[in-house]
């Protein structure tokens, strides 16, 4: 069943029992699953299910730059291509990449660049392809998180992972991890990403209505959930190596 049908939004985003429409508490994440090494033809890859979002990320690099005029003689370049499948949302998305996809590609690249050592790879490119198969709010954050994992799976030297999450306000209450309906019908949406090697914020966007005083509270609220997401990323990387080791033992 489609998750969001045109502009049909519920009047209330909380149930009688105080829970959110999908049964979550204010600070509860949707269920998250991540797996690395899922695309055999890429240098690195990862798949994620985050609530109803289903997203693949595949990485190629370091490799020659095509088209060559984009190459930089003193550093590598990172190119990110975020795309939503035509069937990923209720209203058939036009197959050609739109303005929103270009914007999100740029945002994800801005989050990933600081964790790479691009200065060590002159005349080289790293390409990250992100394909959203099913979308239900927070895909820019989920994409950043799964793309970092795909880079790590490719064995590319990194300073740390980066994790991202949207927090926001719905029916006057601050919540973590907005679903698609909450994103559309709520008052505020604040995607945040953190690079773990220096604990700096590499993404902070804002859409909606909020007092500046709210910002500190939103950041505090995001912190605990971002740490949980980071742990799931680390666990999924480890589990690939545990599986490989087990298979090695069996052969
Ligand atoms: O996905 P994210 O929250 O990062 O970006 P958004 O532009 O705020 O979009 C919120 C949600 O709206 C997406 O996750 C999709 O579920 C939905 N959407 C849609 O239904 N149709 C589109 N063309 C774009 C987004």
mmCIF file of N, CA, C and O in Angstrom, residues 46-84:
data_model
loop_
_atom_site.group_PDB
_atom_site.id
_atom_site.type_symbol
_atom_site.label_atom_id
_atom_site.label_comp_id
_atom_site.label_asym_id
_atom_site.label_seq_id
_atom_site.Cartn_x
_atom_site.Cartn_y
_atom_site.Cartn_z
ATOM 1 N N UNK A 46 26.666 -1.394 -0.096
ATOM 2 C CA UNK A 46 25.892 -1.606 1.132
ATOM 3 C C UNK A 46 24.412 -1.473 0.808
ATOM 4 O O UNK A 46 24.020 -0.800 -0.159
ATOM 5 N N UNK A 47 23.610 -2.130 1.622
ATOM 6 C CA UNK A 47 22.153 -2.065 1.470
ATOM 7 C C UNK A 47 21.572 -1.734 2.838
ATOM 8 O O UNK A 47 22.074 -2.208 3.874
ATOM 9 N N UNK A 48 20.538 -0.934 2.816
ATOM 10 C CA UNK A 48 19.934 -0.561 4.086
ATOM 11 C C UNK A 48 18.418 -0.580 4.011
ATOM 12 O O UNK A 48 17.822 -0.166 3.012
ATOM 13 N N UNK A 49 17.798 -1.078 5.072
ATOM 14 C CA UNK A 49 16.359 -0.878 5.259
ATOM 15 C C UNK A 49 16.224 -0.056 6.525
ATOM 16 O O UNK A 49 16.732 -0.449 7.585
ATOM 17 N N UNK A 50 15.607 1.075 6.385
ATOM 18 C CA UNK A 50 15.443 1.997 7.528
ATOM 19 C C UNK A 50 13.957 2.325 7.545
ATOM 20 O O UNK A 50 13.485 3.073 6.681
ATOM 21 N N UNK A 51 13.212 1.705 8.448
ATOM 22 C CA UNK A 51 11.760 1.796 8.356
ATOM 23 C C UNK A 51 11.354 1.238 7.005
ATOM 24 O O UNK A 51 11.791 0.145 6.626
ATOM 25 N N UNK A 52 10.582 1.997 6.251
ATOM 26 C CA UNK A 52 10.159 1.540 4.922
ATOM 27 C C UNK A 52 11.115 1.954 3.810
ATOM 28 O O UNK A 52 10.865 1.659 2.645
ATOM 29 N N UNK A 53 12.177 2.676 4.151
ATOM 30 C CA UNK A 53 13.151 3.040 3.119
ATOM 31 C C UNK A 53 13.987 1.816 2.755
ATOM 32 O O UNK A 53 14.404 1.065 3.641
ATOM 33 N N UNK A 54 14.219 1.655 1.466
ATOM 34 C CA UNK A 54 15.126 0.590 1.000
ATOM 35 C C UNK A 54 16.134 1.237 0.051
ATOM 36 O O UNK A 54 15.736 1.791 -0.984
ATOM 37 N N UNK A 55 17.401 1.162 0.415
ATOM 38 C CA UNK A 55 18.409 1.937 -0.326
ATOM 39 C C UNK A 55 19.684 1.123 -0.562
ATOM 40 O O UNK A 55 20.200 0.485 0.364
ATOM 41 N N UNK A 56 20.176 1.165 -1.799
ATOM 42 C CA UNK A 56 21.470 0.562 -2.143
ATOM 43 C C UNK A 56 22.503 1.670 -2.349
ATOM 44 O O UNK A 56 22.164 2.728 -2.888
ATOM 45 N N UNK A 57 23.747 1.394 -1.976
ATOM 46 C CA UNK A 57 24.848 2.298 -2.324
ATOM 47 C C UNK A 57 25.982 1.450 -2.885
ATOM 48 O O UNK A 57 26.284 0.386 -2.338
ATOM 49 N N UNK A 58 26.555 1.915 -3.993
ATOM 50 C CA UNK A 58 27.681 1.194 -4.595
ATOM 51 C C UNK A 58 28.798 2.188 -4.887
ATOM 52 O O UNK A 58 28.534 3.323 -5.305
ATOM 53 N N UNK A 59 30.035 1.749 -4.663
ATOM 54 C CA UNK A 59 31.191 2.636 -4.782
ATOM 55 C C UNK A 59 32.183 2.079 -5.802
ATOM 56 O O UNK A 59 32.415 0.863 -5.839
ATOM 57 N N UNK A 60 32.740 2.970 -6.637
ATOM 58 C CA UNK A 60 33.852 2.619 -7.524
ATOM 59 C C UNK A 60 35.000 3.579 -7.240
ATOM 60 O O UNK A 60 34.802 4.783 -7.193
ATOM 61 N N UNK A 61 36.184 3.059 -7.054
ATOM 62 C CA UNK A 61 37.333 3.944 -6.875
ATOM 63 C C UNK A 61 38.324 3.375 -5.881
ATOM 64 O O UNK A 61 38.003 2.419 -5.189
ATOM 65 N N UNK A 62 39.534 3.954 -5.873
ATOM 66 C CA UNK A 62 39.988 5.042 -6.750
ATOM 67 C C UNK A 62 40.187 4.551 -8.182
ATOM 68 O O UNK A 62 40.695 3.464 -8.391
ATOM 69 N N UNK A 63 39.722 5.372 -9.157
ATOM 70 C CA UNK A 63 39.916 5.008 -10.563
ATOM 71 C C UNK A 63 40.051 6.275 -11.410
ATOM 72 O O UNK A 63 39.851 7.384 -10.915
ATOM 73 N N UNK A 64 40.345 6.066 -12.730
ATOM 74 C CA UNK A 64 40.538 7.220 -13.632
ATOM 75 C C UNK A 64 39.273 8.072 -13.672
ATOM 76 O O UNK A 64 38.177 7.551 -13.499
ATOM 77 N N UNK A 65 39.474 9.351 -13.930
ATOM 78 C CA UNK A 65 38.327 10.264 -13.961
ATOM 79 C C UNK A 65 37.728 10.313 -15.368
ATOM 80 O O UNK A 65 38.438 10.540 -16.345
ATOM 81 N N UNK A 66 36.431 10.064 -15.451
ATOM 82 C CA UNK A 66 35.693 10.217 -16.721
ATOM 83 C C UNK A 66 34.516 11.136 -16.475
ATOM 84 O O UNK A 66 33.738 10.844 -15.569
ATOM 85 N N UNK A 67 34.328 12.208 -17.187
ATOM 86 C CA UNK A 67 35.199 12.752 -18.227
ATOM 87 C C UNK A 67 36.469 13.357 -17.617
ATOM 88 O O UNK A 67 36.421 13.915 -16.511
ATOM 89 N N UNK A 68 37.566 13.256 -18.380
ATOM 90 C CA UNK A 68 38.871 13.582 -17.808
ATOM 91 C C UNK A 68 39.012 15.056 -17.395
ATOM 92 O O UNK A 68 39.782 15.370 -16.496
ATOM 93 N N UNK A 69 38.221 15.955 -18.032
ATOM 94 C CA UNK A 69 38.390 17.389 -17.695
ATOM 95 C C UNK A 69 37.989 17.682 -16.243
ATOM 96 O O UNK A 69 38.324 18.719 -15.684
ATOM 97 N N UNK A 70 37.303 16.739 -15.588
ATOM 98 C CA UNK A 70 36.937 16.944 -14.174
ATOM 99 C C UNK A 70 38.101 16.638 -13.226
ATOM 100 O O UNK A 70 38.058 16.981 -12.046
ATOM 101 N N UNK A 71 39.129 15.970 -13.747
ATOM 102 C CA UNK A 71 40.248 15.536 -12.891
ATOM 103 C C UNK A 71 40.970 16.736 -12.289
ATOM 104 O O UNK A 71 41.063 17.803 -12.905
ATOM 105 N N UNK A 72 41.465 16.531 -11.046
ATOM 106 C CA UNK A 72 42.251 17.593 -10.403
ATOM 107 C C UNK A 72 43.664 17.067 -10.199
ATOM 108 O O UNK A 72 43.828 15.950 -9.675
ATOM 109 N N UNK A 73 44.698 17.872 -10.602
ATOM 110 C CA UNK A 73 46.067 17.354 -10.541
ATOM 111 C C UNK A 73 46.596 17.163 -9.114
ATOM 112 O O UNK A 73 47.564 16.442 -8.908
ATOM 113 N N UNK A 74 45.962 17.832 -8.140
ATOM 114 C CA UNK A 74 46.516 17.773 -6.776
ATOM 115 C C UNK A 74 45.650 16.964 -5.805
ATOM 116 O O UNK A 74 45.987 16.844 -4.633
ATOM 117 N N UNK A 75 44.517 16.406 -6.281
ATOM 118 C CA UNK A 75 43.658 15.662 -5.366
ATOM 119 C C UNK A 75 42.645 14.806 -6.125
ATOM 120 O O UNK A 75 42.392 15.030 -7.303
ATOM 121 N N UNK A 76 42.076 13.874 -5.425
ATOM 122 C CA UNK A 76 41.019 13.067 -6.018
ATOM 123 C C UNK A 76 39.696 13.816 -5.955
ATOM 124 O O UNK A 76 39.558 14.791 -5.222
ATOM 125 N N UNK A 77 38.730 13.346 -6.729
ATOM 126 C CA UNK A 77 37.390 13.955 -6.641
ATOM 127 C C UNK A 77 36.382 12.903 -6.205
ATOM 128 O O UNK A 77 36.544 11.706 -6.483
ATOM 129 N N UNK A 78 35.369 13.370 -5.510
ATOM 130 C CA UNK A 78 34.290 12.486 -5.064
ATOM 131 C C UNK A 78 33.033 12.889 -5.816
ATOM 132 O O UNK A 78 32.658 14.066 -5.807
ATOM 133 N N UNK A 79 32.400 11.933 -6.474
ATOM 134 C CA UNK A 79 31.144 12.230 -7.182
ATOM 135 C C UNK A 79 30.048 11.341 -6.605
ATOM 136 O O UNK A 79 30.234 10.134 -6.443
ATOM 137 N N UNK A 80 28.927 11.964 -6.250
ATOM 138 C CA UNK A 80 27.816 11.219 -5.646
ATOM 139 C C UNK A 80 26.584 11.363 -6.534
ATOM 140 O O UNK A 80 26.255 12.465 -6.981
ATOM 141 N N UNK A 81 25.936 10.248 -6.791
ATOM 142 C CA UNK A 81 24.729 10.256 -7.625
ATOM 143 C C UNK A 81 23.583 9.631 -6.828
ATOM 144 O O UNK A 81 23.494 8.397 -6.725
ATOM 145 N N UNK A 82 22.756 10.470 -6.234
ATOM 146 C CA UNK A 82 21.560 10.005 -5.498
ATOM 147 C C UNK A 82 20.413 9.951 -6.495
ATOM 148 O O UNK A 82 20.131 10.935 -7.178
ATOM 149 N N UNK A 83 19.745 8.801 -6.578
ATOM 150 C CA UNK A 83 18.591 8.670 -7.472
ATOM 151 C C UNK A 83 17.461 7.952 -6.753
ATOM 152 O O UNK A 83 17.697 7.012 -5.995
ATOM 153 N N UNK A 84 16.238 8.396 -7.047
ATOM 154 C CA UNK A 84 15.073 7.666 -6.548
ATOM 155 C C UNK A 84 14.484 6.881 -7.702
ATOM 156 O O UNK A 84 14.262 7.453 -8.783
#
